[in-house]
Coordinates of C-alpha atoms in Angstrom, one line a residue:
M1 CA 281.9 68.8 69.0
K2 CA 279.7 71.6 67.6
D3 CA 280.8 73.3 64.5
A4 CA 282.1 77.4 64.9
Q5 CA 278.7 77.7 62.8
S6 CA 276.3 76.2 64.5
L7 CA 277.8 77.4 68.1
H8 CA 277.6 80.7 66.5
A9 CA 273.8 80.2 66.3
N10 CA 273.2 79.5 69.1
E11 CA 275.0 82.0 70.5
G12 CA 273.6 84.9 68.6
A13 CA 270.4 84.8 70.3
L14 CA 272.4 86.4 73.4
T15 CA 272.0 89.7 73.3
R16 CA 273.8 92.7 75.0
R17 CA 272.2 92.9 78.1
E18 CA 272.3 88.8 78.5
L19 CA 276.2 88.8 78.1
M20 CA 276.8 92.3 80.3
G21 CA 273.4 91.7 82.8
G22 CA 274.4 91.2 86.5
S23 CA 277.2 92.7 86.4
A24 CA 278.5 93.3 90.2
L25 CA 279.3 97.1 90.0
G26 CA 279.9 97.4 93.6
A27 CA 282.0 94.8 93.8
A28 CA 284.6 96.4 90.9
M29 CA 284.7 99.5 92.9
L30 CA 287.1 99.1 95.9
G31 CA 287.9 101.8 97.2
A32 CA 286.1 104.2 94.6
G33 CA 284.9 105.9 97.4
A34 CA 288.6 106.8 99.3
A35 CA 290.1 110.1 98.9
P36 CA 292.6 110.6 96.1
L37 CA 296.0 109.8 96.5
A38 CA 297.9 112.6 97.5
A39 CA 300.9 111.3 94.6
Q40 CA 298.0 111.7 92.1
S41 CA 296.3 115.1 93.3
D42 CA 298.9 117.7 93.6
K43 CA 299.1 120.1 91.4
S44 CA 301.9 118.7 88.7
A45 CA 300.0 115.3 88.8
A46 CA 296.5 117.9 88.0
A47 CA 297.8 120.0 85.2
R48 CA 299.3 116.6 83.2
Q49 CA 295.9 114.8 83.6
K50 CA 294.4 118.5 81.9
K51 CA 296.5 118.4 79.2
S52 CA 296.1 114.4 78.2
S53 CA 292.3 114.7 78.3
G54 CA 291.2 113.9 75.3
R55 CA 293.0 111.8 74.2
R56 CA 293.2 108.6 72.9
I57 CA 293.8 105.2 75.0
I58 CA 293.5 101.3 74.4
D59 CA 293.5 99.0 77.5
G60 CA 295.9 96.2 75.5
H61 CA 295.1 93.5 78.4
V62 CA 291.9 93.1 79.8
H63 CA 290.0 89.3 81.5
L64 CA 286.0 89.4 81.3
W65 CA 284.2 87.0 82.4
K66 CA 280.4 85.6 83.7
L67 CA 280.0 83.0 86.5
P68 CA 279.4 80.0 87.2
R69 CA 282.0 79.5 84.2
N70 CA 279.8 75.9 83.8
A71 CA 276.5 77.5 82.8
P72 CA 275.4 79.5 80.7
P73 CA 276.5 81.7 78.6
M74 CA 280.1 81.0 79.2
S75 CA 279.5 77.2 79.4
D76 CA 283.5 76.4 79.2
N77 CA 284.2 75.1 82.4
A78 CA 287.2 76.9 83.4
T79 CA 288.6 77.2 86.7
F80 CA 289.7 80.7 86.7
P81 CA 288.8 82.9 88.6
T82 CA 286.7 80.2 90.9
G83 CA 288.5 77.2 91.4
C84 CA 292.1 77.9 90.2
C85 CA 293.5 79.7 93.1
G86 CA 292.1 79.1 96.4
S87 CA 289.8 81.9 98.0
V88 CA 289.9 84.8 95.7
P89 CA 286.7 86.9 96.7
W90 CA 287.4 90.3 94.8
M91 CA 287.6 88.8 91.8
E92 CA 284.8 86.0 91.7
V93 CA 282.2 88.7 90.5
D94 CA 281.1 88.5 87.4
R95 CA 283.3 91.2 85.1
M96 CA 282.2 92.6 81.8
P97 CA 282.9 96.1 80.5
A98 CA 280.4 97.9 82.6
D99 CA 282.1 97.2 85.4
Y100 CA 285.1 98.4 83.9
D101 CA 283.9 101.4 82.9
A102 CA 282.2 101.9 86.7
R103 CA 286.1 102.0 87.8
V104 CA 287.9 106.1 88.0
G105 CA 289.5 105.3 85.2
G106 CA 287.5 103.4 82.9
P107 CA 285.5 106.4 81.5
K108 CA 289.4 107.1 80.4
V109 CA 290.1 104.5 78.0
D110 CA 288.4 104.2 74.3
K111 CA 288.8 100.4 73.7
L112 CA 289.8 97.2 75.2
V113 CA 291.3 94.1 73.9
L114 CA 290.3 90.8 75.5
I115 CA 292.2 88.4 76.2
E116 CA 291.5 84.5 77.2
S117 CA 291.4 83.5 80.7
S118 CA 290.2 79.8 80.0
V119 CA 291.9 78.5 82.7
A120 CA 291.7 74.5 82.8
T121 CA 288.8 74.2 80.3
P122 CA 288.3 71.0 79.1
P123 CA 289.6 70.3 75.1
D124 CA 285.6 69.9 74.0
K125 CA 284.9 73.6 75.5
I126 CA 287.5 75.1 74.2
I127 CA 285.8 76.5 71.1
Q128 CA 282.7 77.6 73.2
S129 CA 285.3 79.7 75.2
N130 CA 286.7 81.5 72.6
L131 CA 282.9 82.4 70.8
W132 CA 281.9 83.9 74.1
M133 CA 285.0 85.9 74.4
L134 CA 283.7 87.0 70.5
Q135 CA 280.5 87.2 71.1
A136 CA 280.9 89.5 73.9
A137 CA 283.5 91.6 71.5
R138 CA 280.5 91.5 69.2
A139 CA 278.1 92.9 71.7
D140 CA 279.4 95.6 73.0
G141 CA 281.8 98.1 71.5
K142 CA 284.5 99.0 73.6
I143 CA 286.3 95.9 73.4
L144 CA 288.7 96.0 69.8
S145 CA 289.1 92.4 69.6
V146 CA 290.2 89.1 71.4
V147 CA 293.3 87.0 72.0
G148 CA 291.9 83.5 72.7
N149 CA 293.7 80.4 73.4
L150 CA 293.7 77.1 71.8
D151 CA 296.1 74.4 72.3
V152 CA 299.2 74.9 69.6
T153 CA 300.6 71.8 70.4
Q154 CA 297.8 69.6 68.7
S155 CA 298.2 68.2 65.6
P156 CA 298.4 70.4 62.5
A157 CA 295.1 69.1 61.0
S158 CA 293.3 69.5 64.4
F159 CA 295.0 73.1 65.1
A160 CA 293.8 74.5 60.9
Q161 CA 290.3 73.6 62.1
Q162 CA 290.0 75.1 65.2
L163 CA 292.0 77.9 63.7
G164 CA 289.8 78.6 61.0
Q165 CA 286.8 78.3 62.9
L166 CA 287.3 81.1 65.5
A167 CA 289.7 83.3 62.4
A168 CA 286.1 83.9 60.8
Y169 CA 284.8 86.3 62.9
K170 CA 287.3 89.5 61.8
Q171 CA 287.5 90.6 65.9
F172 CA 290.1 87.4 66.8
V173 CA 293.6 88.5 66.0
G174 CA 295.6 85.6 67.7
L175 CA 296.0 83.3 70.3
R176 CA 297.7 83.3 73.7
I177 CA 300.6 81.0 74.6
G178 CA 302.7 79.9 77.2
S179 CA 305.6 77.7 78.6
G180 CA 303.7 74.5 77.4
I181 CA 304.7 74.4 74.1
F182 CA 308.2 73.2 75.6
T183 CA 309.3 69.2 76.0
P184 CA 308.4 68.6 80.0
N185 CA 311.3 69.3 82.4
A186 CA 313.6 70.5 79.7
S187 CA 315.6 73.5 79.3
R188 CA 313.0 76.1 77.6
T189 CA 314.8 76.6 74.4
L190 CA 314.2 75.8 70.5
A191 CA 315.5 72.7 70.6
N192 CA 312.5 71.2 73.1
I193 CA 309.9 72.9 71.8
V194 CA 307.1 69.7 71.0
P195 CA 307.3 68.7 67.3
N196 CA 304.3 70.8 66.2
V197 CA 304.1 74.6 67.4
L198 CA 306.1 75.9 65.1
T199 CA 304.1 74.2 62.1
N200 CA 300.8 75.5 64.0
L201 CA 302.9 79.2 64.9
T202 CA 303.5 79.3 60.7
L203 CA 300.2 79.0 59.8
M204 CA 299.4 81.8 62.2
A205 CA 301.5 83.8 60.7
K206 CA 300.8 83.2 57.2
M207 CA 297.1 84.1 57.9
G208 CA 298.2 87.2 59.7
L209 CA 297.5 86.3 63.8
E210 CA 299.7 87.4 66.9
I211 CA 300.6 85.6 69.6
D212 CA 300.9 87.1 73.5
T213 CA 302.8 84.9 75.3
L214 CA 303.2 84.3 79.5
G215 CA 306.3 82.6 81.0
I216 CA 308.7 82.3 77.2
T217 CA 311.4 84.1 77.8
G218 CA 312.7 86.4 75.4
T219 CA 316.2 84.4 74.4
A220 CA 313.5 81.5 73.3
L221 CA 310.9 84.0 71.4
A222 CA 313.6 85.2 69.2
E223 CA 314.8 81.7 68.4
I224 CA 310.8 81.2 67.6
G225 CA 311.2 84.3 65.4
A226 CA 314.0 83.0 63.6
A227 CA 312.0 79.8 62.9
V228 CA 308.8 81.5 61.8
P229 CA 310.0 85.1 59.9
G230 CA 307.0 87.2 60.0
L231 CA 305.0 85.9 63.8
V232 CA 304.1 88.8 65.2
M233 CA 304.4 88.6 68.9
V234 CA 303.7 90.6 72.3
M235 CA 305.6 89.1 75.7
D236 CA 302.3 90.5 78.7
H237 CA 303.2 92.0 81.7
F238 CA 306.3 93.4 81.4
A239 CA 308.3 90.1 79.8
G240 CA 308.5 88.4 82.8
K241 CA 310.4 91.1 85.3
P242 CA 310.4 90.3 88.3
T243 CA 308.1 92.2 90.4
T244 CA 310.5 94.8 92.2
F245 CA 311.7 98.5 91.5
D246 CA 315.0 97.2 90.3
V247 CA 315.9 96.4 86.3
E248 CA 318.0 92.7 87.2
A249 CA 320.7 91.7 85.2
G250 CA 319.4 88.6 84.1
W251 CA 316.1 90.3 82.8
Q252 CA 317.8 92.9 80.8
A253 CA 320.3 89.6 78.9
D254 CA 316.7 88.2 77.7
M255 CA 314.9 91.8 77.1
H256 CA 318.3 92.5 75.3
A257 CA 317.9 89.2 73.2
A258 CA 314.4 89.1 72.6
A259 CA 314.6 93.3 71.6
G260 CA 316.5 91.2 68.1
Y261 CA 313.6 89.8 66.7
E262 CA 311.9 93.2 65.9
K263 CA 308.4 91.9 65.5
L264 CA 308.2 91.0 69.2
N265 CA 306.4 93.8 71.3
I266 CA 306.3 94.6 75.4
K267 CA 302.8 95.0 76.9
V268 CA 304.1 97.4 79.6
S269 CA 301.1 95.6 81.8
D270 CA 300.6 95.7 85.5
V271 CA 303.1 98.8 85.9
H272 CA 301.9 99.5 89.6
K273 CA 302.7 95.9 90.7
L274 CA 306.5 96.4 90.7
S275 CA 305.8 97.9 93.4
A276 CA 304.9 94.8 95.2
T277 CA 307.8 93.5 96.7
A278 CA 308.5 97.2 98.2
V279 CA 305.5 96.9 99.3
T280 CA 304.6 93.5 100.8
G281 CA 308.1 92.1 101.2
K282 CA 306.7 89.7 98.5
P283 CA 306.7 89.1 95.0
A284 CA 303.2 89.8 93.6
G285 CA 300.1 87.4 93.5
L286 CA 296.4 87.8 94.2
N287 CA 296.4 89.2 97.9
Q288 CA 295.3 92.5 97.5
Y289 CA 297.5 95.5 99.3
Q290 CA 298.2 99.4 98.3
P291 CA 300.5 99.7 95.7
V292 CA 303.3 102.7 95.6
A293 CA 301.3 105.9 93.7
D294 CA 304.4 108.0 93.3
P295 CA 305.5 107.4 89.3
T296 CA 309.1 107.8 90.0
P297 CA 310.4 104.4 91.2
Y298 CA 308.8 102.9 87.7
L299 CA 310.6 105.3 85.0
P300 CA 314.5 103.2 85.1
T301 CA 312.1 100.2 84.2
L302 CA 310.1 102.1 81.7
D303 CA 313.2 103.7 80.3
F304 CA 315.2 101.0 80.0
L305 CA 312.5 98.5 77.8
W306 CA 311.8 102.1 75.7
R307 CA 316.1 102.6 75.2
N308 CA 315.9 98.6 73.6
F309 CA 311.6 98.8 72.3
G310 CA 311.9 102.3 71.4
E311 CA 308.2 104.0 71.0
D312 CA 307.1 101.5 68.3
R313 CA 307.7 98.4 70.3
L314 CA 305.9 99.5 73.6
I315 CA 302.1 98.5 74.1
F316 CA 299.7 99.8 77.4
G317 CA 297.6 97.3 79.0
T318 CA 296.2 97.1 82.6
N319 CA 295.3 93.0 83.3
W320 CA 292.1 94.2 84.6
P321 CA 290.5 93.0 86.8
V322 CA 293.5 90.9 87.6
S323 CA 295.0 94.5 88.0
D324 CA 293.0 95.1 91.5
A325 CA 295.6 92.7 93.3
G326 CA 297.0 96.0 94.0
G327 CA 293.6 97.9 94.3
I328 CA 293.4 98.5 97.7
F329 CA 292.5 102.4 98.4
V330 CA 292.8 102.8 94.7
D331 CA 291.8 102.0 91.4
S332 CA 294.0 100.1 89.5
I333 CA 293.5 101.5 86.3
D334 CA 293.7 104.9 86.8
L335 CA 297.0 104.8 88.4
E336 CA 298.6 102.7 85.6
I337 CA 297.2 105.6 82.9
N338 CA 299.1 107.9 85.4
I339 CA 302.4 106.0 86.0
L340 CA 303.0 105.5 82.0
E341 CA 300.8 109.0 81.1
T342 CA 304.4 110.4 83.8
F343 CA 306.8 108.6 82.1
L344 CA 305.7 109.5 78.5
A345 CA 305.1 113.3 79.7
D346 CA 308.4 113.8 81.2
K347 CA 310.4 111.7 78.7
Y348 CA 309.5 110.8 75.9
V349 CA 306.2 112.5 74.9
G350 CA 306.3 112.5 71.1
G351 CA 305.9 108.7 71.3
R352 CA 303.0 109.0 74.1
D353 CA 300.4 108.0 71.1
K354 CA 301.9 105.6 70.0
V355 CA 302.3 103.3 73.8
M356 CA 299.2 104.8 74.5
Y357 CA 296.7 103.4 71.3
Q358 CA 298.9 103.4 68.4
N359 CA 300.8 100.5 68.7
A360 CA 297.6 98.3 69.9
L361 CA 295.5 99.2 66.6
R362 CA 298.7 97.9 64.9
V363 CA 299.0 94.5 66.8
Y364 CA 295.1 93.9 67.6
S365 CA 293.2 95.9 65.4
P366 CA 290.0 93.7 63.6
R367 CA 290.9 92.2 60.7
K368 CA 289.2 91.6 57.7
S369 CA 286.1 88.8 58.0
T370 CA 282.9 87.6 56.7
V371 CA 281.1 87.4 59.9

């Protein structure tokens, strides 16, 4: 495998145009020409939007790619979005910052946090996958930082070597990890974590790197936090909550356990997908539907999280372009902004800036680096 410096030298020739060129702006505008939904265009919504205009927003969760992923500039052979999930035409196009800004909500957002989407990337391509994201971040000032992907179950020596390659870049701030850290077919508890994981997470904590998590319970993360003090964590997409308007008892209990670890944050991303079951009768997936635009049904879930984690541990994000599953006749970015701004304006206006950008700056700001 090429080392980071040689890969960086080879990819350093990539210009902003090469990284961003060929983006399918038209395909990114699903529903952009449709008339605004009534729930978003009434006087109260207009007043809220006017009041919040000019206030900063950081989208703490976006994915970007240029297809095909087995060819330059990505060249990481990942199967997402093509090859992982059947035919998903609305995702199987280039997705870059220019496409984000072509959406109704895009220009309202100041900065983006780029989260890995390296599904099934072969081990010999994983550094390349991360470096492409870092190159994309350097080429576009809208990208604040990058949360990458490495195998945290590998030997500590190999992990430290790979992590060091990426940590040379100031915009590399952490890794996203999933349930693969546990022994297969065993309960997902601290006792069943693969042996190398805690050692590798301890190294990350010492380096000031965070982890985003997907598919790991709050209870397990609280246990990991006790074992790796100081490790900053973010639970993505409402911490695994079912996509309903209910505040399920089991999820509540898990969130109470998670809240006990003070460095654990919740990413309120994909909020509009909580309406999936109400609209389609099924959990949210990759089949597109028109989500509920009225912010009111989302408020109990948001209120529960606020009461348990407070204004300092909630981070706004969209999960764009995957968020466009809830994107028929509506811009998913704009809708998610409206839901959160409504919630904050109605009850917690004093914490608005923390949720919408300050907490993201605390967790995801670029690190000091030589690159």
